[in-house]
PDB file of C-alpha atoms in Angstrom:
ATOM      1  CA  UNK A   1     119.887 157.852  20.282  1.00  0.00           C
ATOM      2  CA  UNK A   2     117.573 157.703  17.638  1.00  0.00           C
ATOM      3  CA  UNK A   3     117.650 154.440  16.914  1.00  0.00           C
ATOM      4  CA  UNK A   4     116.932 153.472  12.577  1.00  0.00           C
ATOM      5  CA  UNK A   5     116.242 150.018  11.988  1.00  0.00           C
ATOM      6  CA  UNK A   6     114.644 146.915  13.348  1.00  0.00           C
ATOM      7  CA  UNK A   7     113.805 143.648  12.910  1.00  0.00           C
ATOM      8  CA  UNK A   8     110.473 141.932  11.731  1.00  0.00           C
ATOM      9  CA  UNK A   9     108.251 139.114  11.780  1.00  0.00           C
ATOM     10  CA  UNK A  10     104.823 138.413   9.984  1.00  0.00           C
ATOM     11  CA  UNK A  11     102.475 140.812  11.234  1.00  0.00           C
ATOM     12  CA  UNK A  12      97.946 139.718  10.132  1.00  0.00           C
ATOM     13  CA  UNK A  13      97.057 143.081   8.318  1.00  0.00           C
ATOM     14  CA  UNK A  14      93.099 142.410   8.959  1.00  0.00           C
ATOM     15  CA  UNK A  15      91.013 145.892   9.445  1.00  0.00           C
ATOM     16  CA  UNK A  16      88.023 145.822  10.016  1.00  0.00           C
ATOM     17  CA  UNK A  17      85.503 148.554   8.418  1.00  0.00           C
ATOM     18  CA  UNK A  18      84.115 150.757  11.225  1.00  0.00           C
ATOM     19  CA  UNK A  19      81.245 150.071  12.697  1.00  0.00           C
ATOM     20  CA  UNK A  20      81.079 146.697  11.332  1.00  0.00           C
ATOM     21  CA  UNK A  21      80.640 143.628  14.445  1.00  0.00           C
ATOM     22  CA  UNK A  22      82.671 140.975  12.227  1.00  0.00           C
ATOM     23  CA  UNK A  23      85.896 143.283  12.365  1.00  0.00           C
ATOM     24  CA  UNK A  24      86.692 141.242   8.903  1.00  0.00           C
ATOM     25  CA  UNK A  25      88.380 142.505   5.441  1.00  0.00           C
ATOM     26  CA  UNK A  26      89.682 140.879   2.298  1.00  0.00           C
ATOM     27  CA  UNK A  27      93.900 141.359   2.137  1.00  0.00           C
ATOM     28  CA  UNK A  28      94.568 144.003  -0.888  1.00  0.00           C
ATOM     29  CA  UNK A  29      95.875 142.123  -3.815  1.00  0.00           C
ATOM     30  CA  UNK A  30      99.657 142.907  -5.320  1.00  0.00           C
ATOM     31  CA  UNK A  31     103.794 143.533  -4.811  1.00  0.00           C
ATOM     32  CA  UNK A  32     105.383 140.876  -4.191  1.00  0.00           C
ATOM     33  CA  UNK A  33     108.742 141.970  -5.104  1.00  0.00           C
ATOM     34  CA  UNK A  34     109.979 142.304  -2.087  1.00  0.00           C
ATOM     35  CA  UNK A  35     111.461 139.379  -0.287  1.00  0.00           C
ATOM     36  CA  UNK A  36     111.845 139.352   3.190  1.00  0.00           C
ATOM     37  CA  UNK A  37     114.506 137.299   3.268  1.00  0.00           C
ATOM     38  CA  UNK A  38     116.970 139.651   1.347  1.00  0.00           C
ATOM     39  CA  UNK A  39     119.876 140.603   2.645  1.00  0.00           C
ATOM     40  CA  UNK A  40     121.060 144.243   2.704  1.00  0.00           C
ATOM     41  CA  UNK A  41     123.869 144.627   5.462  1.00  0.00           C
ATOM     42  CA  UNK A  42     125.218 142.767   8.808  1.00  0.00           C
ATOM     43  CA  UNK A  43     125.776 143.404  12.383  1.00  0.00           C
ATOM     44  CA  UNK A  44     128.601 141.021  13.616  1.00  0.00           C
ATOM     45  CA  UNK A  45     126.886 137.852  14.422  1.00  0.00           C
ATOM     46  CA  UNK A  46     123.482 138.888  12.839  1.00  0.00           C
ATOM     47  CA  UNK A  47     122.217 139.335   9.370  1.00  0.00           C
ATOM     48  CA  UNK A  48     120.522 142.455   8.846  1.00  0.00           C
ATOM     49  CA  UNK A  49     117.405 142.090   6.678  1.00  0.00           C
ATOM     50  CA  UNK A  50     115.458 144.210   4.694  1.00  0.00           C
ATOM     51  CA  UNK A  51     111.284 142.995   4.249  1.00  0.00           C
ATOM     52  CA  UNK A  52     108.489 143.383   3.747  1.00  0.00           C
ATOM     53  CA  UNK A  53     106.108 140.740   5.373  1.00  0.00           C
ATOM     54  CA  UNK A  54     103.449 138.602   4.266  1.00  0.00           C
ATOM     55  CA  UNK A  55     100.354 139.934   4.045  1.00  0.00           C
ATOM     56  CA  UNK A  56      98.354 142.533   2.665  1.00  0.00           C
ATOM     57  CA  UNK A  57     100.792 143.929  -0.489  1.00  0.00           C
ATOM     58  CA  UNK A  58     100.268 147.243  -1.762  1.00  0.00           C
ATOM     59  CA  UNK A  59      97.698 148.199  -4.728  1.00  0.00           C
ATOM     60  CA  UNK A  60      99.360 146.962  -7.793  1.00  0.00           C
ATOM     61  CA  UNK A  61      98.853 150.359  -9.612  1.00  0.00           C
ATOM     62  CA  UNK A  62      99.972 153.494  -9.274  1.00  0.00           C
ATOM     63  CA  UNK A  63      97.557 155.814  -6.603  1.00  0.00           C
ATOM     64  CA  UNK A  64      98.284 159.691  -5.605  1.00  0.00           C
ATOM     65  CA  UNK A  65     100.353 158.795  -2.329  1.00  0.00           C
ATOM     66  CA  UNK A  66     101.611 160.803   0.630  1.00  0.00           C
ATOM     67  CA  UNK A  67     104.872 160.411   1.446  1.00  0.00           C
ATOM     68  CA  UNK A  68     104.271 161.612   5.573  1.00  0.00           C
ATOM     69  CA  UNK A  69     107.918 161.808   7.082  1.00  0.00           C
ATOM     70  CA  UNK A  70     108.795 162.379  10.448  1.00  0.00           C
ATOM     71  CA  UNK A  71     111.902 162.785  11.573  1.00  0.00           C
ATOM     72  CA  UNK A  72     113.224 165.367  15.189  1.00  0.00           C
ATOM     73  CA  UNK A  73     116.386 165.698  13.080  1.00  0.00           C
ATOM     74  CA  UNK A  74     115.919 164.875   9.559  1.00  0.00           C
ATOM     75  CA  UNK A  75     119.643 166.799   8.730  1.00  0.00           C
ATOM     76  CA  UNK A  76     121.434 163.999  10.841  1.00  0.00           C
ATOM     77  CA  UNK A  77     118.946 161.392   9.383  1.00  0.00           C
ATOM     78  CA  UNK A  78     120.968 158.744   6.637  1.00  0.00           C
ATOM     79  CA  UNK A  79     117.958 156.768   6.154  1.00  0.00           C
ATOM     80  CA  UNK A  80     115.015 158.829   6.559  1.00  0.00           C
ATOM     81  CA  UNK A  81     116.559 161.833   4.518  1.00  0.00           C
ATOM     82  CA  UNK A  82     118.202 158.895   1.713  1.00  0.00           C
ATOM     83  CA  UNK A  83     115.146 156.719   2.160  1.00  0.00           C
ATOM     84  CA  UNK A  84     112.492 160.390   1.579  1.00  0.00           C
ATOM     85  CA  UNK A  85     114.694 161.425  -1.880  1.00  0.00           C
ATOM     86  CA  UNK A  86     114.285 157.916  -3.354  1.00  0.00           C
ATOM     87  CA  UNK A  87     110.292 158.540  -3.581  1.00  0.00           C
ATOM     88  CA  UNK A  88     110.285 162.297  -4.229  1.00  0.00           C
ATOM     89  CA  UNK A  89     110.474 162.449  -7.541  1.00  0.00           C
ATOM     90  CA  UNK A  90     107.888 159.690  -8.451  1.00  0.00           C
ATOM     91  CA  UNK A  91     104.560 161.867  -9.862  1.00  0.00           C
ATOM     92  CA  UNK A  92     101.902 160.544  -7.967  1.00  0.00           C
ATOM     93  CA  UNK A  93     103.305 160.536  -4.707  1.00  0.00           C
ATOM     94  CA  UNK A  94     103.752 163.877  -1.944  1.00  0.00           C
ATOM     95  CA  UNK A  95     106.945 163.724   0.271  1.00  0.00           C
ATOM     96  CA  UNK A  96     105.707 165.793   3.127  1.00  0.00           C
ATOM     97  CA  UNK A  97     107.886 166.234   5.584  1.00  0.00           C
ATOM     98  CA  UNK A  98     106.118 167.406   9.240  1.00  0.00           C
ATOM     99  CA  UNK A  99     108.704 168.569  11.135  1.00  0.00           C
ATOM    100  CA  UNK A 100     109.869 170.796   8.334  1.00  0.00           C
ATOM    101  CA  UNK A 101     106.569 171.777   7.823  1.00  0.00           C
ATOM    102  CA  UNK A 102     105.826 172.609  10.832  1.00  0.00           C
ATOM    103  CA  UNK A 103     108.769 174.142  12.821  1.00  0.00           C
ATOM    104  CA  UNK A 104     107.249 174.810  16.340  1.00  0.00           C
ATOM    105  CA  UNK A 105     104.946 171.988  16.344  1.00  0.00           C
ATOM    106  CA  UNK A 106     102.322 173.979  15.603  1.00  0.00           C
ATOM    107  CA  UNK A 107     100.548 171.775  12.573  1.00  0.00           C
ATOM    108  CA  UNK A 108      97.664 173.361  10.623  1.00  0.00           C
ATOM    109  CA  UNK A 109      94.772 170.556  11.139  1.00  0.00           C
ATOM    110  CA  UNK A 110      92.717 171.475   8.119  1.00  0.00           C
ATOM    111  CA  UNK A 111      95.660 171.392   5.401  1.00  0.00           C
ATOM    112  CA  UNK A 112      96.442 167.917   6.952  1.00  0.00           C
ATOM    113  CA  UNK A 113      93.032 166.330   6.657  1.00  0.00           C
ATOM    114  CA  UNK A 114      92.686 167.823   3.075  1.00  0.00           C
ATOM    115  CA  UNK A 115      96.055 166.243   2.209  1.00  0.00           C
ATOM    116  CA  UNK A 116      94.791 162.664   3.219  1.00  0.00           C
ATOM    117  CA  UNK A 117      91.651 163.510   1.666  1.00  0.00           C
ATOM    118  CA  UNK A 118      93.761 163.894  -1.627  1.00  0.00           C
ATOM    119  CA  UNK A 119      95.540 161.035  -1.717  1.00  0.00           C
ATOM    120  CA  UNK A 120      94.183 157.095  -1.244  1.00  0.00           C
ATOM    121  CA  UNK A 121      97.758 155.908  -0.130  1.00  0.00           C
ATOM    122  CA  UNK A 122      98.940 156.760   2.869  1.00  0.00           C
ATOM    123  CA  UNK A 123     102.681 155.985   4.252  1.00  0.00           C
ATOM    124  CA  UNK A 124     103.740 157.196   7.399  1.00  0.00           C
ATOM    125  CA  UNK A 125     108.127 157.270   7.671  1.00  0.00           C
ATOM    126  CA  UNK A 126     109.674 157.500  10.195  1.00  0.00           C
ATOM    127  CA  UNK A 127     112.849 155.729  12.724  1.00  0.00           C
ATOM    128  CA  UNK A 128     111.062 153.537  15.051  1.00  0.00           C
ATOM    129  CA  UNK A 129     112.255 155.089  18.432  1.00  0.00           C
ATOM    130  CA  UNK A 130     111.670 153.285  21.942  1.00  0.00           C
ATOM    131  CA  UNK A 131     109.163 151.086  20.283  1.00  0.00           C
ATOM    132  CA  UNK A 132     106.828 153.232  18.735  1.00  0.00           C
ATOM    133  CA  UNK A 133     106.842 155.711  16.224  1.00  0.00           C
ATOM    134  CA  UNK A 134     108.618 158.988  17.401  1.00  0.00           C
ATOM    135  CA  UNK A 135     106.907 161.425  19.177  1.00  0.00           C
ATOM    136  CA  UNK A 136     106.208 164.037  16.306  1.00  0.00           C
ATOM    137  CA  UNK A 137     104.447 161.365  14.237  1.00  0.00           C
ATOM    138  CA  UNK A 138     102.017 160.610  17.795  1.00  0.00           C
ATOM    139  CA  UNK A 139     101.574 164.180  17.515  1.00  0.00           C
ATOM    140  CA  UNK A 140     100.768 164.829  14.448  1.00  0.00           C
ATOM    141  CA  UNK A 141      98.151 161.742  14.732  1.00  0.00           C
ATOM    142  CA  UNK A 142      96.710 163.011  17.609  1.00  0.00           C
ATOM    143  CA  UNK A 143      96.238 166.851  16.124  1.00  0.00           C
ATOM    144  CA  UNK A 144      94.860 165.297  13.001  1.00  0.00           C
ATOM    145  CA  UNK A 145      92.847 161.757  12.774  1.00  0.00           C
ATOM    146  CA  UNK A 146      89.766 162.949  15.535  1.00  0.00           C
ATOM    147  CA  UNK A 147      86.672 162.458  15.524  1.00  0.00           C
ATOM    148  CA  UNK A 148      84.572 162.880  13.114  1.00  0.00           C
ATOM    149  CA  UNK A 149      87.154 162.723  10.707  1.00  0.00           C
ATOM    150  CA  UNK A 150      89.230 159.729  11.538  1.00  0.00           C
ATOM    151  CA  UNK A 151      86.565 157.634  13.258  1.00  0.00           C
ATOM    152  CA  UNK A 152      83.209 158.090  14.567  1.00  0.00           C
ATOM    153  CA  UNK A 153      79.475 157.367  13.211  1.00  0.00           C
ATOM    154  CA  UNK A 154      81.008 160.374  10.662  1.00  0.00           C
ATOM    155  CA  UNK A 155      84.440 160.112  10.265  1.00  0.00           C
ATOM    156  CA  UNK A 156      84.942 158.707   7.226  1.00  0.00           C
ATOM    157  CA  UNK A 157      86.892 160.958   5.137  1.00  0.00           C
ATOM    158  CA  UNK A 158      89.952 157.358   5.105  1.00  0.00           C
ATOM    159  CA  UNK A 159      87.893 154.601   5.083  1.00  0.00           C
ATOM    160  CA  UNK A 160      88.642 152.259   2.327  1.00  0.00           C
ATOM    161  CA  UNK A 161      93.059 154.312   2.009  1.00  0.00           C
ATOM    162  CA  UNK A 162      95.922 152.046   3.113  1.00  0.00           C
ATOM    163  CA  UNK A 163      98.253 153.131   5.218  1.00  0.00           C
ATOM    164  CA  UNK A 164     101.885 152.309   4.660  1.00  0.00           C
ATOM    165  CA  UNK A 165     104.405 152.083   7.467  1.00  0.00           C
ATOM    166  CA  UNK A 166     107.951 152.588   6.493  1.00  0.00           C
ATOM    167  CA  UNK A 167     110.740 152.524   9.448  1.00  0.00           C
ATOM    168  CA  UNK A 168     113.892 151.571  10.578  1.00  0.00           C
ATOM    169  CA  UNK A 169     115.935 150.589  13.630  1.00  0.00           C
ATOM    170  CA  UNK A 170     119.638 150.227  15.091  1.00  0.00           C
ATOM    171  CA  UNK A 171     118.873 147.113  15.870  1.00  0.00           C
ATOM    172  CA  UNK A 172     119.396 143.693  13.925  1.00  0.00           C
ATOM    173  CA  UNK A 173     116.080 141.421  12.587  1.00  0.00           C
ATOM    174  CA  UNK A 174     117.513 139.000  15.631  1.00  0.00           C
ATOM    175  CA  UNK A 175     117.252 141.206  18.516  1.00  0.00           C
ATOM    176  CA  UNK A 176     113.524 141.226  17.929  1.00  0.00           C
ATOM    177  CA  UNK A 177     111.798 137.406  18.965  1.00  0.00           C
ATOM    178  CA  UNK A 178     110.749 136.521  22.305  1.00  0.00           C
ATOM    179  CA  UNK A 179     114.525 134.918  23.072  1.00  0.00           C
ATOM    180  CA  UNK A 180     116.176 138.536  21.756  1.00  0.00           C
ATOM    181  CA  UNK A 181     117.248 141.762  23.600  1.00  0.00           C
ATOM    182  CA  UNK A 182     114.544 143.145  22.964  1.00  0.00           C
ATOM    183  CA  UNK A 183     111.613 140.608  24.259  1.00  0.00           C
ATOM    184  CA  UNK A 184     108.877 141.694  21.855  1.00  0.00           C
ATOM    185  CA  UNK A 185     108.525 140.605  17.698  1.00  0.00           C
ATOM    186  CA  UNK A 186     107.529 143.698  15.107  1.00  0.00           C
ATOM    187  CA  UNK A 187     104.158 142.209  15.497  1.00  0.00           C
ATOM    188  CA  UNK A 188     103.381 142.484  18.902  1.00  0.00           C
ATOM    189  CA  UNK A 189     104.448 146.078  18.686  1.00  0.00           C
ATOM    190  CA  UNK A 190     103.557 146.797  15.762  1.00  0.00           C
ATOM    191  CA  UNK A 191      99.989 146.546  16.796  1.00  0.00           C
ATOM    192  CA  UNK A 192      98.970 149.855  17.944  1.00  0.00           C
ATOM    193  CA  UNK A 193      99.043 150.946  13.508  1.00  0.00           C
ATOM    194  CA  UNK A 194      97.169 147.526  13.101  1.00  0.00           C
ATOM    195  CA  UNK A 195      93.870 149.440  15.721  1.00  0.00           C
ATOM    196  CA  UNK A 196      94.955 152.248  14.093  1.00  0.00           C
ATOM    197  CA  UNK A 197      93.627 151.119  10.898  1.00  0.00           C
ATOM    198  CA  UNK A 198      90.933 149.035  11.950  1.00  0.00           C
ATOM    199  CA  UNK A 199      89.588 152.184  13.385  1.00  0.00           C
ATOM    200  CA  UNK A 200      89.967 154.056  11.152  1.00  0.00           C
ATOM    201  CA  UNK A 201      88.886 151.760   8.243  1.00  0.00           C
ATOM    202  CA  UNK A 202      91.994 152.072   6.116  1.00  0.00           C
ATOM    203  CA  UNK A 203      94.415 148.956   4.960  1.00  0.00           C
ATOM    204  CA  UNK A 204      97.326 148.404   6.293  1.00  0.00           C
ATOM    205  CA  UNK A 205      99.550 146.607   3.978  1.00  0.00           C
ATOM    206  CA  UNK A 206     102.751 145.101   4.670  1.00  0.00           C
ATOM    207  CA  UNK A 207     105.780 147.367   6.628  1.00  0.00           C
ATOM    208  CA  UNK A 208     108.606 148.126   5.075  1.00  0.00           C
ATOM    209  CA  UNK A 209     111.290 147.716   7.847  1.00  0.00           C
ATOM    210  CA  UNK A 210     115.031 148.356   7.127  1.00  0.00           C
ATOM    211  CA  UNK A 211     116.943 146.830  10.098  1.00  0.00           C
ATOM    212  CA  UNK A 212     120.472 147.634  10.957  1.00  0.00           C
ATOM    213  CA  UNK A 213     120.769 150.871  10.356  1.00  0.00           C
ATOM    214  CA  UNK A 214     123.040 152.137  11.830  1.00  0.00           C
ATOM    215  CA  UNK A 215     125.644 149.550  10.276  1.00  0.00           C
ATOM    216  CA  UNK A 216     123.798 149.224   6.891  1.00  0.00           C
ATOM    217  CA  UNK A 217     126.008 150.170   4.037  1.00  0.00           C
ATOM    218  CA  UNK A 218     125.880 152.483   1.288  1.00  0.00           C
ATOM    219  CA  UNK A 219     125.009 149.868  -1.096  1.00  0.00           C
ATOM    220  CA  UNK A 220     122.736 148.078   0.642  1.00  0.00           C
ATOM    221  CA  UNK A 221     120.811 151.548   1.554  1.00  0.00           C
ATOM    222  CA  UNK A 222     120.420 152.604  -2.299  1.00  0.00           C
ATOM    223  CA  UNK A 223     119.287 149.103  -2.509  1.00  0.00           C
ATOM    224  CA  UNK A 224     116.203 149.047   0.380  1.00  0.00           C
ATOM    225  CA  UNK A 225     115.486 152.526  -1.264  1.00  0.00           C
ATOM    226  CA  UNK A 226     115.321 150.659  -4.394  1.00  0.00           C
ATOM    227  CA  UNK A 227     112.411 148.765  -2.870  1.00  0.00           C
ATOM    228  CA  UNK A 228     111.028 151.594  -1.301  1.00  0.00           C
ATOM    229  CA  UNK A 229     110.666 152.990  -4.865  1.00  0.00           C
ATOM    230  CA  UNK A 230     109.325 149.957  -6.523  1.00  0.00           C
ATOM    231  CA  UNK A 231     106.340 149.596  -3.372  1.00  0.00           C
ATOM    232  CA  UNK A 232     105.690 153.030  -4.658  1.00  0.00           C
ATOM    233  CA  UNK A 233     105.699 152.692  -7.877  1.00  0.00           C
ATOM    234  CA  UNK A 234     103.860 149.244  -7.959  1.00  0.00           C
TER     235      UNK A 234
END
């Protein structure tokens, strides 16, 4: 089963310039449009929250933005497809569905790397699978973010860009706590993204997460999509 929504706890979004021993980077000034306590749906006994953690916000002015959509079965997806369509018509946004682009899984690495060079904000939009990104996005990362391009002494192509995580899980926020069903917080589970941003020299913006996607109403999904559009428009 695909998992499309989740709980979120504040994440430390500090990233580091590659090669700098102090591993520090200033926070990005920006958006205050989203409230981490916004209710967008309900599961029995639990509030379902749409949240953006407090921390490094998204840049204030619209910049060239690449939305990498990664869903193993997007045609069967309600949330991922709806969110992608919500931002597709923005003039500065390129929506790039990697499953549709590469149905056989054979990724055109030079093409993908050029897309990354051409955009200043990189969005990874995906459903939360097994406490991480789905395999299609992991495979894309493994093949595209190569040594000499994304990291290493000459791998500076992504440095100073912004990485924005947009995800969803089926479970409610309450399940992502040390006392909840999953035992781990989203702060802990998103550590690989913080490490990736640090290694590549990208700023990690506050993740945008939809909780309880399996039960979210059409009205609340539309509201979440509106916040997503505002986030990428700011």
